[in-house]
Short mmCIF file of C-alpha atoms in Angstrom, two decimals:
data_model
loop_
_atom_site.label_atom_id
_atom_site.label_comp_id
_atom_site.label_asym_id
_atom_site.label_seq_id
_atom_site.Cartn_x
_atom_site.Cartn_y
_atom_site.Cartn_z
CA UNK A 94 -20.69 7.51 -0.57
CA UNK A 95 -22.80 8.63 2.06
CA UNK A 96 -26.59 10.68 2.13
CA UNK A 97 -26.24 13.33 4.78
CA UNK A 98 -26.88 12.60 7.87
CA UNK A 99 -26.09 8.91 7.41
CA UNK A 100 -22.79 6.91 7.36
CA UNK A 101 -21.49 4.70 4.89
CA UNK A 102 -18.25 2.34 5.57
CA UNK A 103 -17.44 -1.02 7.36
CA UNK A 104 -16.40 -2.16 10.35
CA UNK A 105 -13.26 -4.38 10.03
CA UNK A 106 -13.19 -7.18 12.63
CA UNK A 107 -11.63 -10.84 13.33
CA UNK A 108 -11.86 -14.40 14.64
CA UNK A 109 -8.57 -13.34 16.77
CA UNK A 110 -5.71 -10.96 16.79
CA UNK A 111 -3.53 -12.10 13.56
CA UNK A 112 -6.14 -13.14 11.58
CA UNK A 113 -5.56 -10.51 8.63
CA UNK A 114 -7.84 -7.78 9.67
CA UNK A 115 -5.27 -5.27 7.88
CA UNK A 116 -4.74 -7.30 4.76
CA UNK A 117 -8.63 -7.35 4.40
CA UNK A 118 -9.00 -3.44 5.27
CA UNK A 119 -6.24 -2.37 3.08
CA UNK A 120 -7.17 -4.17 0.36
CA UNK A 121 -10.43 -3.02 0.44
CA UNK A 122 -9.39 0.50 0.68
CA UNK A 123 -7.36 -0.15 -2.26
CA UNK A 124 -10.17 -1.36 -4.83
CA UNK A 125 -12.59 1.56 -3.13
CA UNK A 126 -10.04 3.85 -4.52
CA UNK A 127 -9.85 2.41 -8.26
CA UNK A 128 -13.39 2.47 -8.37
CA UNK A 129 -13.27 6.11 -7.76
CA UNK A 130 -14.73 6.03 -3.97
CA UNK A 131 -13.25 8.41 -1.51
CA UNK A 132 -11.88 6.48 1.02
CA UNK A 133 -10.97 7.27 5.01
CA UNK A 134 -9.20 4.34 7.46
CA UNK A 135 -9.39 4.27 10.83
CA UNK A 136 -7.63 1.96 13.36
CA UNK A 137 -9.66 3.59 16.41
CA UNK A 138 -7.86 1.33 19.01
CA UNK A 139 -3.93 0.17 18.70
CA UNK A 140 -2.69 -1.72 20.92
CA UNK A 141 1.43 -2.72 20.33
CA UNK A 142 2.98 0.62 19.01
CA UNK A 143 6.62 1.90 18.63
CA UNK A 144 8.01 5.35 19.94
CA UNK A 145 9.12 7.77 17.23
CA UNK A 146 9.67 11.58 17.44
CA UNK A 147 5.73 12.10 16.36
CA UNK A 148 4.68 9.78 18.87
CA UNK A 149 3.57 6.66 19.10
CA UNK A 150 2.74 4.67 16.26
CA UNK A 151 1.21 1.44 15.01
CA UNK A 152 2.44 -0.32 11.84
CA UNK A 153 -0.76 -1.40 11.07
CA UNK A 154 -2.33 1.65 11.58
CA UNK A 155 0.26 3.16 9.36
CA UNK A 156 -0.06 0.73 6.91
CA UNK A 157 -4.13 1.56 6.38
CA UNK A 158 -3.01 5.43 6.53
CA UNK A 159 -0.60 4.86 3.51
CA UNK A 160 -3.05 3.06 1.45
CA UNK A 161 -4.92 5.99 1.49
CA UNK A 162 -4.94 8.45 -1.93
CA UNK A 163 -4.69 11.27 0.81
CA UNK A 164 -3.08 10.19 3.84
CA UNK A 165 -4.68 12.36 6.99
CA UNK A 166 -2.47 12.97 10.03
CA UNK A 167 -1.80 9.91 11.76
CA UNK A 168 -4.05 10.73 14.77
CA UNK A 169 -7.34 10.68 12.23
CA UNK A 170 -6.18 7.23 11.80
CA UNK A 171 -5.42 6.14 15.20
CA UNK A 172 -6.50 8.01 17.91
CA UNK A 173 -6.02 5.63 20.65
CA UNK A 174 -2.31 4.13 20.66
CA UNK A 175 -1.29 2.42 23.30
CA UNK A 176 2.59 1.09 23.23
CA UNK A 177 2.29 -2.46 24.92
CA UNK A 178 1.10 -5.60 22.67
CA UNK A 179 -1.48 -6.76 24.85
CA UNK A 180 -5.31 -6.47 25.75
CA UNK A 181 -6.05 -2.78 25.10
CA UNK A 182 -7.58 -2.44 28.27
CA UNK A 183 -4.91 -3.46 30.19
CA UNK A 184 -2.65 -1.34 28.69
CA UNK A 185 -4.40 1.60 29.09
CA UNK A 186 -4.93 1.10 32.55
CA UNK A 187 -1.05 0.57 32.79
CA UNK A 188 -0.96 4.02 31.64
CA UNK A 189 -3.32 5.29 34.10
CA UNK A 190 -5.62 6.03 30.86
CA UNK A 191 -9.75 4.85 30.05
CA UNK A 192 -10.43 4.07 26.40
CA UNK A 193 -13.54 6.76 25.38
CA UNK A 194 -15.39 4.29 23.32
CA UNK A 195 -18.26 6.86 22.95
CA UNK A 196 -15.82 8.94 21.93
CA UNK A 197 -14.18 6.81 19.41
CA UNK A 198 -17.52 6.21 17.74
CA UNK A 199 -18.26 9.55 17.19
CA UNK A 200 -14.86 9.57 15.66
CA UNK A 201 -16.26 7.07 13.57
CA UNK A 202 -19.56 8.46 12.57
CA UNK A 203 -18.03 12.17 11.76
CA UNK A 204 -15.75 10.05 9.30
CA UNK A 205 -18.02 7.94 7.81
CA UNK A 206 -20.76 10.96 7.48
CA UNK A 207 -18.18 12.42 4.81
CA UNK A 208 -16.47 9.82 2.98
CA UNK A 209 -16.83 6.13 2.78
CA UNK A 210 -14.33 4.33 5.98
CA UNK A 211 -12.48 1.42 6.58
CA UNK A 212 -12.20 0.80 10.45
CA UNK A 213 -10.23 -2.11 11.26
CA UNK A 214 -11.19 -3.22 15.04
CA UNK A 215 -8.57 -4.70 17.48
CA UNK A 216 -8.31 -8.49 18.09
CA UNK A 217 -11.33 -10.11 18.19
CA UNK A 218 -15.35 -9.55 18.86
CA UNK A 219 -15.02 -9.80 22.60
CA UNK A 220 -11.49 -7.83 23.28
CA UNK A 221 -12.42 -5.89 26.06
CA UNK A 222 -12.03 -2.11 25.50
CA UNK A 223 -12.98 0.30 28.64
CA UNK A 224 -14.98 -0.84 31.42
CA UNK A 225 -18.08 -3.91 30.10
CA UNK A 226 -17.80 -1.97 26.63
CA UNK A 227 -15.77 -4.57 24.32
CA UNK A 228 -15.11 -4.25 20.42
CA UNK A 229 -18.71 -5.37 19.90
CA UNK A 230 -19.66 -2.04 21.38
CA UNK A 231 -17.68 0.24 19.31
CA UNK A 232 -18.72 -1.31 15.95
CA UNK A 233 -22.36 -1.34 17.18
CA UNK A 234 -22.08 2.66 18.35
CA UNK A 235 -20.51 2.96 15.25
CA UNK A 236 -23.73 2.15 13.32
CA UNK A 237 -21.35 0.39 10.66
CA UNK A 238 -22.03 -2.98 8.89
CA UNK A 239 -19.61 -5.60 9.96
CA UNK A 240 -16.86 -7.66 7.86
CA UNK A 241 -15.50 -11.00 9.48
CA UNK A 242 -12.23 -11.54 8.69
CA UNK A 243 -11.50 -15.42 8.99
CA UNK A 244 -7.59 -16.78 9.68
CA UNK A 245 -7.49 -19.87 8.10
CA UNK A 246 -5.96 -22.66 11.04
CA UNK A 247 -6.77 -24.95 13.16
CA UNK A 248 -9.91 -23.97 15.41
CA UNK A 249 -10.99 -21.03 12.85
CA UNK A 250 -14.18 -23.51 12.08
CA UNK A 251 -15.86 -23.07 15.62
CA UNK A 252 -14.53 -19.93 16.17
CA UNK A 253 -15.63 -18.33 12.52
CA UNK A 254 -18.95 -19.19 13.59
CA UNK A 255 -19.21 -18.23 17.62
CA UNK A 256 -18.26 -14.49 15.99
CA UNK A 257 -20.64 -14.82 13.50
CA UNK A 258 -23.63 -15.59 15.73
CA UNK A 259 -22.03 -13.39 18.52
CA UNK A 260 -22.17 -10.26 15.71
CA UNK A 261 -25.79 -11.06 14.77
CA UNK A 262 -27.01 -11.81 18.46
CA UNK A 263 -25.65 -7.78 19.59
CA UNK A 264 -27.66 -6.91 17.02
CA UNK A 265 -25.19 -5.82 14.28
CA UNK A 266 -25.74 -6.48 10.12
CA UNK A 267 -22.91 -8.96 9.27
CA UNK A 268 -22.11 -7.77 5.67
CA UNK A 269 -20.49 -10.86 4.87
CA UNK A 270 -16.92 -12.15 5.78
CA UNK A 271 -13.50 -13.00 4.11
CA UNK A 272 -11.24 -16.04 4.28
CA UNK A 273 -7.81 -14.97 4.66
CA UNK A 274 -5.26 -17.51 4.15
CA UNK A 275 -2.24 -17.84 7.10
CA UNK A 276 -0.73 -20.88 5.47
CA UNK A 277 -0.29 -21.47 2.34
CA UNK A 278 0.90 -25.27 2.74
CA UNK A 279 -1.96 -26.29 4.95
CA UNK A 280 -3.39 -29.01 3.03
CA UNK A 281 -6.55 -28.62 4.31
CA UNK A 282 -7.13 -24.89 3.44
CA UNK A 283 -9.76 -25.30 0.95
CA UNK A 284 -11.58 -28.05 2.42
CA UNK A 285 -11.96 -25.72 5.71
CA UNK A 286 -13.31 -22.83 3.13
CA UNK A 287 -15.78 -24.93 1.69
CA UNK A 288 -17.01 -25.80 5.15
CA UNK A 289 -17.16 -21.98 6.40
CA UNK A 290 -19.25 -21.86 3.26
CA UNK A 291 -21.68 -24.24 3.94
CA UNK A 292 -21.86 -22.88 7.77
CA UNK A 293 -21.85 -19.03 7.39
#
């Protein structure tokens, strides 16, 4: 839980979009909430959602809402949808939108300032948001500690680690991170977790 005045939660984030950032998030939500923690999710930035009646929506942003022993309205989840599946800046400016990435923070902070959140990031480290502000600038705003979620494939060895020292060179605690497993008949799969081990 959180003192006042100070947050309490983690910042979600990946080697690359598909790597199992929601997995991670929601299964962390999940054993918050059998320990007795009150739990909030966010998904500040969506990029790749359907239109319904309500709006637009994300699945995985509706996925982290539904883990949740209290689901909020969606928009506490995921304030900034954005229908195409593509770079989230891009899209918005498709839409003749600007990501507020002060603004999501806030979000962030106001959350985290009352109950213990989840924020899952979008892609990677580097995926540009608004303008030079990136990911890496809406977890650091954030003021959040930072979970690494690593895909397990081909190339997650160099790129596990460029995050890694990319979090810790802007300046951000890297909490620790999380092997998440993308094929389950890659015969390598341990060996490549024992060498993230050794390395991170």
């Amino acid at each position: 839980m959180s003192r006042r005045g100070a947050v309490a939660g983690i910042f979600v984030t990946g080697t690359d979009t598909g790597a199992g950032k929601t997995v991670v998030a929601a299964g962390l939500i999940a054993a918050l909430q059998q320990r007795g923690w009150p739990v909030a999710a966010m998904k500040p930035v969506a990029a790749g959602c359907r239109r319904t009646a309500e709006g637009l929506r994300n699945d995985d942003a509706e996925l982290l809402r539904e883990a949740l022993a209290e689901p909020p309205p969606y928009e506490a989840v995921n304030p900034c949808a954005l229908e195409a599946a593509a770079a989230p800046h891009l899209v918005a400016a498709e839409a003749g939108r600007v990501i507020d990435v002060a603004g999501l923070a806030a979000a962030i902070r106001r959350t985290a300032a009352q109950r213990f959140t989840v924020v899952e990031g979008a892609g990677g480290w580097r995926v540009p948001l608004a303008g030079s502000a990136d990911v890496a600038a809406l977890a650091r705003e954030s003021g959040l500690p930072v979970l690494l979620v690593v895909g397990i494939q081909l190339g997650c060895l160099s790129a596990a680690q460029l995050s890694a020292e990319a979090i810790r060179a802007d300046g951000v605690a890297l909490a620790g991170w999380v092997a998440c497993e993308l094929d389950g008949a890659d015969p390598r799969r341990a060996q490549q977790v024992a060498s993230l081990e050794a390395r991170l």
